[in-house]
Short mmCIF file of C-alpha atoms in Angstrom, two decimals:
data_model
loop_
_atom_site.label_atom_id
_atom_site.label_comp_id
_atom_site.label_asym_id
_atom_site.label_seq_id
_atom_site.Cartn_x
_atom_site.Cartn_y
_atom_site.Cartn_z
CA UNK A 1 218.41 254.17 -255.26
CA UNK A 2 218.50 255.56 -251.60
CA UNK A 3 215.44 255.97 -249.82
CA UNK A 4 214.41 258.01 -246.66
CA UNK A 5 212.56 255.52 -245.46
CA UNK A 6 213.17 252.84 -242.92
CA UNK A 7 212.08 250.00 -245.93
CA UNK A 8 214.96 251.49 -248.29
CA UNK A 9 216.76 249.23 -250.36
CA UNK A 10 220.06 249.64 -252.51
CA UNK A 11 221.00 251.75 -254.90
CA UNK A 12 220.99 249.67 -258.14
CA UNK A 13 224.85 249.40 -259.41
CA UNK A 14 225.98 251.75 -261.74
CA UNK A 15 228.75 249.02 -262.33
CA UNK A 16 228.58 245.68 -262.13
CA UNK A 17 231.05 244.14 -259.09
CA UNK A 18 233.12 241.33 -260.62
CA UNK A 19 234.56 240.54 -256.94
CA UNK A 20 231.00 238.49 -256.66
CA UNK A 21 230.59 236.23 -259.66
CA UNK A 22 233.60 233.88 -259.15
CA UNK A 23 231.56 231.94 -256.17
CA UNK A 24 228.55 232.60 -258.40
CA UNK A 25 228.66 228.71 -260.01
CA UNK A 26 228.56 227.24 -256.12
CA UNK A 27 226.58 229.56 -254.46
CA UNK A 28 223.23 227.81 -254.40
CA UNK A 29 220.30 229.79 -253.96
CA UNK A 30 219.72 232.93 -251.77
CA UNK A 31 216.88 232.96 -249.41
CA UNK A 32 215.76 236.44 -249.19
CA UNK A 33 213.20 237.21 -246.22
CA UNK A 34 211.16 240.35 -246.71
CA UNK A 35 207.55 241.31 -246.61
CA UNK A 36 207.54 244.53 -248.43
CA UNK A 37 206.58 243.34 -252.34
CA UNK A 38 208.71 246.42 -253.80
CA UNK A 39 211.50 245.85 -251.93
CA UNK A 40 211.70 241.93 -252.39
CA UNK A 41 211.54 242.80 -256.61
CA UNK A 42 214.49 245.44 -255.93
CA UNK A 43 216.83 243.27 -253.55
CA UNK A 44 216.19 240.39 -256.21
CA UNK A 45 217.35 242.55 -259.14
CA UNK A 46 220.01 243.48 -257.90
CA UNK A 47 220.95 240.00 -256.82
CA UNK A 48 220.22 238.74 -260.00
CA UNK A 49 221.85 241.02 -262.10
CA UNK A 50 224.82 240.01 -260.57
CA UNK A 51 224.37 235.80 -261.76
CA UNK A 52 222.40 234.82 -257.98
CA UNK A 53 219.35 233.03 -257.50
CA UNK A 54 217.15 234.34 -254.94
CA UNK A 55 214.44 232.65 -253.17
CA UNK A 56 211.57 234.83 -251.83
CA UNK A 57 209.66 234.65 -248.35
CA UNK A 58 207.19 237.43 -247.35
CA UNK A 59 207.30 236.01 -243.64
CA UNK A 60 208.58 234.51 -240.87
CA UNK A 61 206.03 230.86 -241.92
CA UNK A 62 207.35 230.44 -245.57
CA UNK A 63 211.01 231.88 -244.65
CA UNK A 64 210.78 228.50 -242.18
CA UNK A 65 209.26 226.75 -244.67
CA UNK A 66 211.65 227.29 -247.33
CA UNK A 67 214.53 226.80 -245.41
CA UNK A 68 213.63 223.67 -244.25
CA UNK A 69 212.75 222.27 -247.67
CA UNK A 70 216.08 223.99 -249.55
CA UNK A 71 219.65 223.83 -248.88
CA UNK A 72 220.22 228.04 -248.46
CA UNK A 73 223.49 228.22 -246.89
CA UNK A 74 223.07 232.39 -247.07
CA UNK A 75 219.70 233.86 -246.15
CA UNK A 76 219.05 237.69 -246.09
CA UNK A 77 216.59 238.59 -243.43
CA UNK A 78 214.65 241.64 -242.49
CA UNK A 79 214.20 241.79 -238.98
CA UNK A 80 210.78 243.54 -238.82
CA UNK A 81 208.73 240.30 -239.92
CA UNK A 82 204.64 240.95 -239.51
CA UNK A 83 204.34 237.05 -238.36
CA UNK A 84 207.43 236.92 -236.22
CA UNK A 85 210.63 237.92 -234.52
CA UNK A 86 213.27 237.60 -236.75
CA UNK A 87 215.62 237.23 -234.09
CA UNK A 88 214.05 234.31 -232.88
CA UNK A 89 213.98 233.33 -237.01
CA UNK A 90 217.45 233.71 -237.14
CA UNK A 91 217.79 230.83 -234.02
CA UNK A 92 215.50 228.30 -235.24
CA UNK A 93 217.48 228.43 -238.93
CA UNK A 94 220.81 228.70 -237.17
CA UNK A 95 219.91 225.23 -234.71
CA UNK A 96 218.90 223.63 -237.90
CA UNK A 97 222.25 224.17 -239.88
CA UNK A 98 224.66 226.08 -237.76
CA UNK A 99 226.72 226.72 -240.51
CA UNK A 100 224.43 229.02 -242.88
CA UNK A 101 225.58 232.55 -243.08
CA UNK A 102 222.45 235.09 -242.31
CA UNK A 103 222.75 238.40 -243.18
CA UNK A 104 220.70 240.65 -240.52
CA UNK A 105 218.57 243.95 -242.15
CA UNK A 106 217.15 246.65 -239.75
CA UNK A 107 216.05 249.76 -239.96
CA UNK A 108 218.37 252.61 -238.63
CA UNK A 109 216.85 253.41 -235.53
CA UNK A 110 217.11 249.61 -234.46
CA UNK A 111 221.24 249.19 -234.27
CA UNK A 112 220.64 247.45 -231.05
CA UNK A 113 218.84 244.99 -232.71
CA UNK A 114 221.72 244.49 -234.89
CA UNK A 115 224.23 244.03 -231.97
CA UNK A 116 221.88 241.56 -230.51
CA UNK A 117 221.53 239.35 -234.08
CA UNK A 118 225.28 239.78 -234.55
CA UNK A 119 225.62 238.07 -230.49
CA UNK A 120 223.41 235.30 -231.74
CA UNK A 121 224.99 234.21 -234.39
CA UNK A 122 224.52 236.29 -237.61
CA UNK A 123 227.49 236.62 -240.13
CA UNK A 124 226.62 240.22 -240.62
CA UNK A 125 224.15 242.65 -240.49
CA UNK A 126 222.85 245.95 -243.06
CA UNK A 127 221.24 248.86 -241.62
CA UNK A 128 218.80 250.91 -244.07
CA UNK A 129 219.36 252.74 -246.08
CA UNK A 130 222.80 251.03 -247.43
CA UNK A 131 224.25 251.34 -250.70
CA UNK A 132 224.55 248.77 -253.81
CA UNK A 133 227.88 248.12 -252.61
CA UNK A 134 227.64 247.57 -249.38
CA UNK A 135 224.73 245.36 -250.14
CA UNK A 136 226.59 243.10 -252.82
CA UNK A 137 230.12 243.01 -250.87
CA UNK A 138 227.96 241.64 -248.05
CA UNK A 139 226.46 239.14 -249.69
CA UNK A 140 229.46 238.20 -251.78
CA UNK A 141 231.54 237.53 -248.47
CA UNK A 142 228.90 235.43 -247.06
CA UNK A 143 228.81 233.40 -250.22
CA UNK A 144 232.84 232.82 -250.13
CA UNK A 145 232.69 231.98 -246.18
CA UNK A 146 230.23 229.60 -247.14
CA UNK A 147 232.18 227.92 -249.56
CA UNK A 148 234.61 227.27 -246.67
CA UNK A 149 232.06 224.86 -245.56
CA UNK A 150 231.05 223.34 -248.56
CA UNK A 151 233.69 220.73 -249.30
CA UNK A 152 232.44 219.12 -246.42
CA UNK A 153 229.12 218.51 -246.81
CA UNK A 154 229.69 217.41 -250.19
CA UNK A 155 231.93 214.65 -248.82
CA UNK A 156 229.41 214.04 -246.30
CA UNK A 157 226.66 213.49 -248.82
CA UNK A 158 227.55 209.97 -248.70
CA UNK A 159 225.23 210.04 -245.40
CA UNK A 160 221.81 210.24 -246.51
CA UNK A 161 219.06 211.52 -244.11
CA UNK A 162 217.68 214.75 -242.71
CA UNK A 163 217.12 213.87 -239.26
CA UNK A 164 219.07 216.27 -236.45
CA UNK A 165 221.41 213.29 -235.44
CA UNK A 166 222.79 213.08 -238.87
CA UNK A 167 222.82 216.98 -239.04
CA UNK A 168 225.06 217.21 -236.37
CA UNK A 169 227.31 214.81 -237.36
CA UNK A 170 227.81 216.54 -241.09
CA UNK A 171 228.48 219.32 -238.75
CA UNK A 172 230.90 217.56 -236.46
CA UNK A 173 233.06 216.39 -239.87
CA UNK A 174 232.77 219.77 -241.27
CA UNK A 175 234.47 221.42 -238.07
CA UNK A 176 236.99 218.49 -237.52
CA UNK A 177 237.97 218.11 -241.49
CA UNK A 178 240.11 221.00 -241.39
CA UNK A 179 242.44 219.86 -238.72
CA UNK A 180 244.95 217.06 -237.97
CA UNK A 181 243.22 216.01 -235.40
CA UNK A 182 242.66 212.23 -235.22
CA UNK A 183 239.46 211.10 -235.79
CA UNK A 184 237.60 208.04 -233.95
CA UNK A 185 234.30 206.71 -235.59
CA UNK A 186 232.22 204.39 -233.06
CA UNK A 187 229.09 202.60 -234.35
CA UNK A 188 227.03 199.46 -235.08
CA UNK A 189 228.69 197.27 -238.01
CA UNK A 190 226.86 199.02 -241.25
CA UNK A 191 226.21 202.37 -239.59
CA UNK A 192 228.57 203.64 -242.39
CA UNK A 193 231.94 204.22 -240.43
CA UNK A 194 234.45 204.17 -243.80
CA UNK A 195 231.74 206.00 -245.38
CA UNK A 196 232.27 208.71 -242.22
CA UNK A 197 236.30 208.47 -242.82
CA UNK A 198 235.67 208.96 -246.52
CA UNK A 199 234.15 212.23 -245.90
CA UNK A 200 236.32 213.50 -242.94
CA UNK A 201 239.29 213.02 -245.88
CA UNK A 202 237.52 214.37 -248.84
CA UNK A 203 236.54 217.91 -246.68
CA UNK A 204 240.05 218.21 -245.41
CA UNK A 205 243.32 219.74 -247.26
CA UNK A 206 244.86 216.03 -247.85
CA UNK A 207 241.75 215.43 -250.18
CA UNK A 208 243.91 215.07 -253.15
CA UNK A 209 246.50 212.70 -251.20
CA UNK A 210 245.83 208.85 -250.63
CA UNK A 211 243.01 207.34 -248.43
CA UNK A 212 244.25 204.18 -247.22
CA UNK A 213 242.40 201.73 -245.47
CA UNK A 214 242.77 198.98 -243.69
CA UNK A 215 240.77 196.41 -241.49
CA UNK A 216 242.52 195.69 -238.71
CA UNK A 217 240.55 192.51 -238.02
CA UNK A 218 240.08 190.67 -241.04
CA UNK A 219 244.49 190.62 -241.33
CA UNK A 220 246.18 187.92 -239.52
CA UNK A 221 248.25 189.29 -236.75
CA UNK A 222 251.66 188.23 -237.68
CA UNK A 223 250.87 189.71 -240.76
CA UNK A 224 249.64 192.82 -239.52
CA UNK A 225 252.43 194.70 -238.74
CA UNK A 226 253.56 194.08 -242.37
CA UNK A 227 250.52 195.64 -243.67
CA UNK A 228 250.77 198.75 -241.57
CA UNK A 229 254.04 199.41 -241.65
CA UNK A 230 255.77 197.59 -244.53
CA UNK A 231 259.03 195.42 -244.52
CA UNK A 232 262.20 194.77 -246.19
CA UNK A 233 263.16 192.06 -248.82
CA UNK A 234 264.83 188.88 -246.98
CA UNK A 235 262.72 189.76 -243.75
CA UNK A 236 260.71 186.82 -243.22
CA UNK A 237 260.08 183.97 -244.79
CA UNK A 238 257.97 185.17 -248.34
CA UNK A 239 259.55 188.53 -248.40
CA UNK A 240 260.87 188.65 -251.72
CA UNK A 241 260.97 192.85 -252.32
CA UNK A 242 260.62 195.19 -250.12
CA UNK A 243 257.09 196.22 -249.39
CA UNK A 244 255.96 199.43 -248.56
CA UNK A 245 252.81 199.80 -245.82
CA UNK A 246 250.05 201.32 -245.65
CA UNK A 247 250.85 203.99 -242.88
CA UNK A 248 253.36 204.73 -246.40
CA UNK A 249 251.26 204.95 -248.65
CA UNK A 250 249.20 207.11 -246.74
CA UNK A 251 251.75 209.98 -246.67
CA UNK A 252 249.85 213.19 -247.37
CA UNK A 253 246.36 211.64 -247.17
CA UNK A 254 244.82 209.92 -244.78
CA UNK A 255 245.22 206.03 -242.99
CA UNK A 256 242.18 204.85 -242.19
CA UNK A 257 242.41 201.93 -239.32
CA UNK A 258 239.24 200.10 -239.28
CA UNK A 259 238.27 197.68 -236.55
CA UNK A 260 241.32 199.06 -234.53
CA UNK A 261 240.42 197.22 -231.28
CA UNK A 262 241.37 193.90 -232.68
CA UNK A 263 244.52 194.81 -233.06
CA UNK A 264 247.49 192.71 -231.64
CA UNK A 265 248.89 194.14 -228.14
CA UNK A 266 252.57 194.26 -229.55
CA UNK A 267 251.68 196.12 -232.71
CA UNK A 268 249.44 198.69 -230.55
CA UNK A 269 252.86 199.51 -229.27
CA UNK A 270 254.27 199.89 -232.10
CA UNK A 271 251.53 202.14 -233.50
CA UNK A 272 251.52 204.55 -230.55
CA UNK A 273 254.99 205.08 -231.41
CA UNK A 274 254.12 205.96 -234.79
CA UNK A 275 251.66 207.99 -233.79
CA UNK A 276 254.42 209.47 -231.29
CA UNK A 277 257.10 209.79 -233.65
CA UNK A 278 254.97 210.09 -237.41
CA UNK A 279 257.98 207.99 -238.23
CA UNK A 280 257.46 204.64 -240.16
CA UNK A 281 260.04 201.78 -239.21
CA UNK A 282 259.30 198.51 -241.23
CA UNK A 283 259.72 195.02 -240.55
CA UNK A 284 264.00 194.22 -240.77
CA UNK A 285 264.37 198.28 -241.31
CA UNK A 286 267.37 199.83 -239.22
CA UNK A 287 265.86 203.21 -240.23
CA UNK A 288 262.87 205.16 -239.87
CA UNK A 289 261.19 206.58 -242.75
CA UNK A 290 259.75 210.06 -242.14
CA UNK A 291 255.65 210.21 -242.90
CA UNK A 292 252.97 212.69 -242.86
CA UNK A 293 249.71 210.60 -241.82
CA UNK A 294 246.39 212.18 -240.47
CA UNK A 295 244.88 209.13 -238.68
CA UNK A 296 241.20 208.18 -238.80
CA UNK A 297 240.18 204.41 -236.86
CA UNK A 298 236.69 202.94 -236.07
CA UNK A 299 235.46 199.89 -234.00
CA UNK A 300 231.69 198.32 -233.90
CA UNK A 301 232.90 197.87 -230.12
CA UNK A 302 233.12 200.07 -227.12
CA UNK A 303 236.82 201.06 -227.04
CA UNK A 304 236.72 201.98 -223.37
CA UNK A 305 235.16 198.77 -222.24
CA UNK A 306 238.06 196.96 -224.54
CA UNK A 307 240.64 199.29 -222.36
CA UNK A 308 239.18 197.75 -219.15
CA UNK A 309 239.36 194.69 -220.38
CA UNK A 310 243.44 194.81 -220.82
CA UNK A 311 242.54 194.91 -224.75
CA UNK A 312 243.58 198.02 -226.24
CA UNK A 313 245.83 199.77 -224.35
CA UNK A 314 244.80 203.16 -222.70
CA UNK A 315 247.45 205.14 -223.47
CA UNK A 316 246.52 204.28 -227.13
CA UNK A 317 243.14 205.02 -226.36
CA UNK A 318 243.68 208.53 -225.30
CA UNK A 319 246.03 209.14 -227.76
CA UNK A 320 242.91 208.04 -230.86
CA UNK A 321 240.43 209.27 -229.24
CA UNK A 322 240.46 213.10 -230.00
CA UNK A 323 237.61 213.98 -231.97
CA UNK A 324 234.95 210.72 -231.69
CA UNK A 325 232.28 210.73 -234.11
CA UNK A 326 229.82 207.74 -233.05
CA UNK A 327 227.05 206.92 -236.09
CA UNK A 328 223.88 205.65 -234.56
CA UNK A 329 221.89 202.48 -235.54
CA UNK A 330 219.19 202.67 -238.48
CA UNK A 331 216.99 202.45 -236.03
CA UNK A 332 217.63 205.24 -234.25
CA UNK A 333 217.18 207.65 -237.40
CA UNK A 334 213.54 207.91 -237.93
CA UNK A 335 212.45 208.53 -241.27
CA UNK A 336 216.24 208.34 -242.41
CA UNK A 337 215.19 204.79 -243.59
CA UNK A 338 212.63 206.09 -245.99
CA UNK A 339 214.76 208.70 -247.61
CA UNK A 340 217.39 205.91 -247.83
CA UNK A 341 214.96 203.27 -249.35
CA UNK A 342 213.59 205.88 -251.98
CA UNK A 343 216.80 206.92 -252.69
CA UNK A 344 218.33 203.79 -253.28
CA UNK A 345 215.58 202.37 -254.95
CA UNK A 346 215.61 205.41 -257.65
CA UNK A 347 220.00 204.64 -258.12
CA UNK A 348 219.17 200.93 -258.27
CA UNK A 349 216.59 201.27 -260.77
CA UNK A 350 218.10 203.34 -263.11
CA UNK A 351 221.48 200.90 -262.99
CA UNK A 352 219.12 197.75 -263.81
CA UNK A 353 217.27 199.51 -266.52
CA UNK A 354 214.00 199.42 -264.05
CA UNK A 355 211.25 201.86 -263.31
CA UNK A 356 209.64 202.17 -259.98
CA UNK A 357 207.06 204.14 -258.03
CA UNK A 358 208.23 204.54 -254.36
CA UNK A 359 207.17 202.69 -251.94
CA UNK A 360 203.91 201.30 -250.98
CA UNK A 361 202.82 203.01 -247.38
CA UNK A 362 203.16 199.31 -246.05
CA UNK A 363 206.04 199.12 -246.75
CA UNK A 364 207.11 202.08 -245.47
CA UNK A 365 205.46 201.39 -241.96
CA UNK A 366 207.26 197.52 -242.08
CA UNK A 367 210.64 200.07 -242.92
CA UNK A 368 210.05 202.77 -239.92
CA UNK A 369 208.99 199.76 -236.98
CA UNK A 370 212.01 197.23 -238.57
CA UNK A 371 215.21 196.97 -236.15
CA UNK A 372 217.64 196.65 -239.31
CA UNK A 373 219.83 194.74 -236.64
CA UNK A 374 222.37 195.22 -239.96
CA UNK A 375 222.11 198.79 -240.30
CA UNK A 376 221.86 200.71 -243.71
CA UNK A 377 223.65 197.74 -245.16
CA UNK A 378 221.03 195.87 -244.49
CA UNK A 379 218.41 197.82 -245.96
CA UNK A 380 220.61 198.70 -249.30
CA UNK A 381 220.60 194.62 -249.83
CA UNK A 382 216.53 194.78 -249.08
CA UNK A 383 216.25 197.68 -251.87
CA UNK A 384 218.99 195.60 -254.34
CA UNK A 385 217.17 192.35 -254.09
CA UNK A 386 213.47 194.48 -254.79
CA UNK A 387 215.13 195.98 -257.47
CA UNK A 388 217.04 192.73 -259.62
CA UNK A 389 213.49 190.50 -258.58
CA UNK A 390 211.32 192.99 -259.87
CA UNK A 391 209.75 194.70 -262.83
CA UNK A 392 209.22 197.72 -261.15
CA UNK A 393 205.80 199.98 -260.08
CA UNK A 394 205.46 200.52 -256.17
CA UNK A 395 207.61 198.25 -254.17
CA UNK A 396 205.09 196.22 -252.39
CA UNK A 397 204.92 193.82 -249.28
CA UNK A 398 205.09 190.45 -251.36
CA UNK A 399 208.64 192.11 -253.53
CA UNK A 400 210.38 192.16 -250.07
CA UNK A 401 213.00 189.02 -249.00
CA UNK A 402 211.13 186.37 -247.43
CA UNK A 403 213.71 186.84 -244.16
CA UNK A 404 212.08 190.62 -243.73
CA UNK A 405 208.66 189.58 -243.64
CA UNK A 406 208.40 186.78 -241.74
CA UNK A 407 210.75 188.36 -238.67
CA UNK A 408 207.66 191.17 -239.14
CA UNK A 409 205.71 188.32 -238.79
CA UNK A 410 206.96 186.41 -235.84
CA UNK A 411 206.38 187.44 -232.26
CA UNK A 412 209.59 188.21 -230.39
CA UNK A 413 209.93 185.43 -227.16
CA UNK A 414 212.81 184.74 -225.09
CA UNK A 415 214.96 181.97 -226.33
CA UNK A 416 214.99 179.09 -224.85
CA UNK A 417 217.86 176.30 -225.09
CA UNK A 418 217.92 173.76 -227.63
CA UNK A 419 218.36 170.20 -227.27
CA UNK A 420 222.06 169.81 -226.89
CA UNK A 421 222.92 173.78 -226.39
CA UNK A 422 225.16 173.77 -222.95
CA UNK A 423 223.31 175.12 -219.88
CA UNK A 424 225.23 176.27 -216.89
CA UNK A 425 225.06 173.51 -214.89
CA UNK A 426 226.67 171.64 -217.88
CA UNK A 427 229.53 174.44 -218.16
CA UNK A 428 230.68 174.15 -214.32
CA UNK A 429 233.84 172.19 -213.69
CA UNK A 430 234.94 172.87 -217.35
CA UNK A 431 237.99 175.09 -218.55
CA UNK A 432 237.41 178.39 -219.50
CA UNK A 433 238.40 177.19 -222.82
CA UNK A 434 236.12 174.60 -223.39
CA UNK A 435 233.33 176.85 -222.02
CA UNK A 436 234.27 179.67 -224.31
CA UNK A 437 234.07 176.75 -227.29
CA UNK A 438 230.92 175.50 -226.46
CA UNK A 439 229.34 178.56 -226.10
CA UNK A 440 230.51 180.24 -229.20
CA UNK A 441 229.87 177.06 -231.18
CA UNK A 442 226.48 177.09 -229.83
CA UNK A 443 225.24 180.46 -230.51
CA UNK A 444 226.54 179.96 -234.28
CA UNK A 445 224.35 177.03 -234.32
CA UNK A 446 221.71 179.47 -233.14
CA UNK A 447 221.68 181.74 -235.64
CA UNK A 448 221.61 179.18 -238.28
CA UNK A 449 225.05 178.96 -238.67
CA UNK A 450 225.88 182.88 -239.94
CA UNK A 451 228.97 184.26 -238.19
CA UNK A 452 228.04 187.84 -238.33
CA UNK A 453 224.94 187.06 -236.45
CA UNK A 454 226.42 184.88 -233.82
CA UNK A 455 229.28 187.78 -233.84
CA UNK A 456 226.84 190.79 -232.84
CA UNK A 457 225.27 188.43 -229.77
CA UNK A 458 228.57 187.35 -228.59
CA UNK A 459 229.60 191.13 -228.77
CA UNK A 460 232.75 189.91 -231.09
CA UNK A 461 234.02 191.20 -234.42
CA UNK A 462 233.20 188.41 -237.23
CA UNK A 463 236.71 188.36 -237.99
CA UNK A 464 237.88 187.20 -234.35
CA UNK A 465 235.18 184.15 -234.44
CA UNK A 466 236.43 183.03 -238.03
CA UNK A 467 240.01 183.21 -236.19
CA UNK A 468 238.97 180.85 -233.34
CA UNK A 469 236.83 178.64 -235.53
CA UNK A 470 240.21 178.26 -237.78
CA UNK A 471 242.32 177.43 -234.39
CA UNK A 472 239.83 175.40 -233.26
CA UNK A 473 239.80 173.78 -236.57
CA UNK A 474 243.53 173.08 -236.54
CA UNK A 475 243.53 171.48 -233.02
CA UNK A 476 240.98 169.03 -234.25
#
């Protein structure tokens, strides 16, 4: 059906176009912006006759609207909106979620319209009147190239949260996935960093290999180099078979290096040669073994401060950090905790058999102003102990752990030092040993004891303080 008028819409098909319907099971829904009533009910028919869902907007206000409240990764939009500029439409969707495909219709004495939509971003553009074909091929290749991109935010869905930090990082791990670049993921310890990994491996090609991983600081370091990169039978002392590692293992997937700034010095030569060389040599091995590894690491540290430090070598450095990806704190996330919370709560519940409500707005305030100096971890333990402690209805102030409430509770005031903590007139004149003993010991004692605590003050990995309290132990 042609029309002579500027609002002209597409013929219907005389034949159906099978080229569209294999993405059809994928596609998600179509947001379709267009004020004219007749031509919304004709651009949906069509649509739908071919399997799509369409979503209608009759202006620029509930185009926004839906958009923000959907997950349309193709929109159709008429650029003559009575409430708006669809160009400037077109930006505010496009800053949202870069990646959606928006198809541009004008009216055929507006082409430079077009030109300028197409320069800001638009996948493509239709100019009225335009045929059923042109109309459906259109929309077909914007579904496919969106599919492209799909992969990757389902791996990322791991992350949950709507706020634009998060946002750009699905959108950071959808552009990098693709690649072999190597990946470095920075953050607070339970910001989610294997989680991060997970999804850089599951929206790349190597999602059907291996994804190894492996915590570089909870391994000893003489047996380290074992783990990484295997050894032979006969040797060392316990090496009863040959052993492959898990650089390996990880051929055709990915090797996932957590906590890679505790590595040892000698074996961060040893990896930069691997990384060098993608050849694997293990422990009593007089030849290499040939590997194809894409490399992902993360530290709760700041790997260029451990560089100036003479702790991870900068030539290492430089050669991991390609592509960093740093996760910020709960904190730092906004009403991320809340859609967290409820949607833990709802996974939680239905695993214990329980039925609850949400949370109370109390609760939600205590969530929002909380520090969560453990990150989502943290919180997922809050929402699992609410959940096992509880019959269910609206989680209330009283269901949370006693530890939550009463730090709400208790003002915040500098510490001071406790009868027999060292001061530094008591640390002068004293090995840097000692002093490094004393305080350590001290600021567990602290923090009541918990390592991980007395780890995140003393800007340490927990791993590295159970080390030294075990040498410590041994020298006793």
């Amino acid at each position: 059906m042609s029309a002579n008028s500027q609002k002209a819409a597409p013929r219907a098909a005389a034949t159906k176009t099978p080229a569209a319907k294999p993405a059809l099971a994928k596609a998600g829904p179509i947001l379709l912006i267009e004020d004219t009533a007749s031509l919304q009910l004709i651009y949906r028919s069509v649509l739908a006759a071919e399997g799509y869902e369409v979503h209608l907007a009759a202006s620029a206000a509930e185009g926004h609207r839906l958009f923000a409240s959907g997950n349309h990764r193709v929109v159709l939009l008429d650029l003559g909106l009575p409430d708006g500029d669809g160009l400037q439409v077109m930006t505010a969707m496009l800053e949202r979620r870069p990646n959606t495909k928006v198809i541009v219709i004008t009216a055929h004495g507006s082409i430079n319209r077009a030109v300028e939509a197409m320069r800001a971003g638009a996948h493509e553009f239709l100019v009225k009147p335009f045929e059923d074909a042109r109309f459906l091929s259109a929309v077909a290749n914007a579904v496919a190239r969106s599919q492209s991109r799909k992969t990757a935010g389902d791996a990322a869905a791991g992350f949950i949260g709507s706020s634009e930090v998060m946002g750009r990082i699905h959108d950071k791990i959808a552009s990098v996935a693709g690649s072999m670049a190597t990946v470095f993921i920075t953050g607070e310890s339970g910001t989610g960093k294997e989680l991060a990994a997970l999804a850089v491996h599951g929206a790349s090609p190597r999602a059907k290999g291996p994804f190894i991983a492996l915590n570089c600081g909870a391994i000893p370091h003489d047996l380290l180099e074992s783990e990484v990169f295997g050894h032979m039978k006969g040797s060392f002392t316990g090496a009863i078979s040959d052993r492959p590692g898990a650089a390996t293992a990880a051929d055709g997937g990915t090797l996932f290096l957590d906590e890679i700034c505790e590595m040892a010095p000698a074996l961060q030569t040893k990896l930069l040669r691997f990384l060098q060389t993608s050849s694997v040599l293990p422990v009593g091995a007089t030849k290499p073994i040939k590997v194809d590894v894409r490399i992902v690491c993360a530290t709760n540290r700041d790997p260029l401060d451990a560089v100036r430090r003479g702790q991870f070598r900068e030539d290492l450095y430089y050669r991991l950090f390609v592509v960093p990806i740093h996760l910020p704190p709960l904190r730092e996330r906004g009403e991320d905790v809340i859609e967290i919370a409820e949607t833990m709560l709802a996974r939680f519940a239905e695993e214990e058999g329980r039925r609850f409500d949400g949370l109370d707005p109390e609760v939600a305030e205590l969530f929002l102003r909380h520090p969560w100096p453990g990150n989502v971890r943290q919180l997922l333990n809050v929402i699992r102990n609410v959940v096992v402690l509880n019959r269910g209805g609206s989680v209330t102030l009283d269901m949370l752990p006693e530890t939550l409430t009463d730090l709400e509770r208790t003002p915040s005031a500098p510490p001071v030092a406790a009868p027999g903590e060292p001061t530094l007139d008591s640390l002068m004149d004293r090995p840097l040993a000692e002093v490094e003993r004393l305080v350590v010991m001290a600021t567990i004692a602290r923090h009541g004891g918990s390592i991980p605590k007395a780890a995140r003050v003393l800007d340490l990995s927990p791993s590295t303080l159970y080390r030294k309290l075990e040498a410590w132990s041994r020298e006793d």
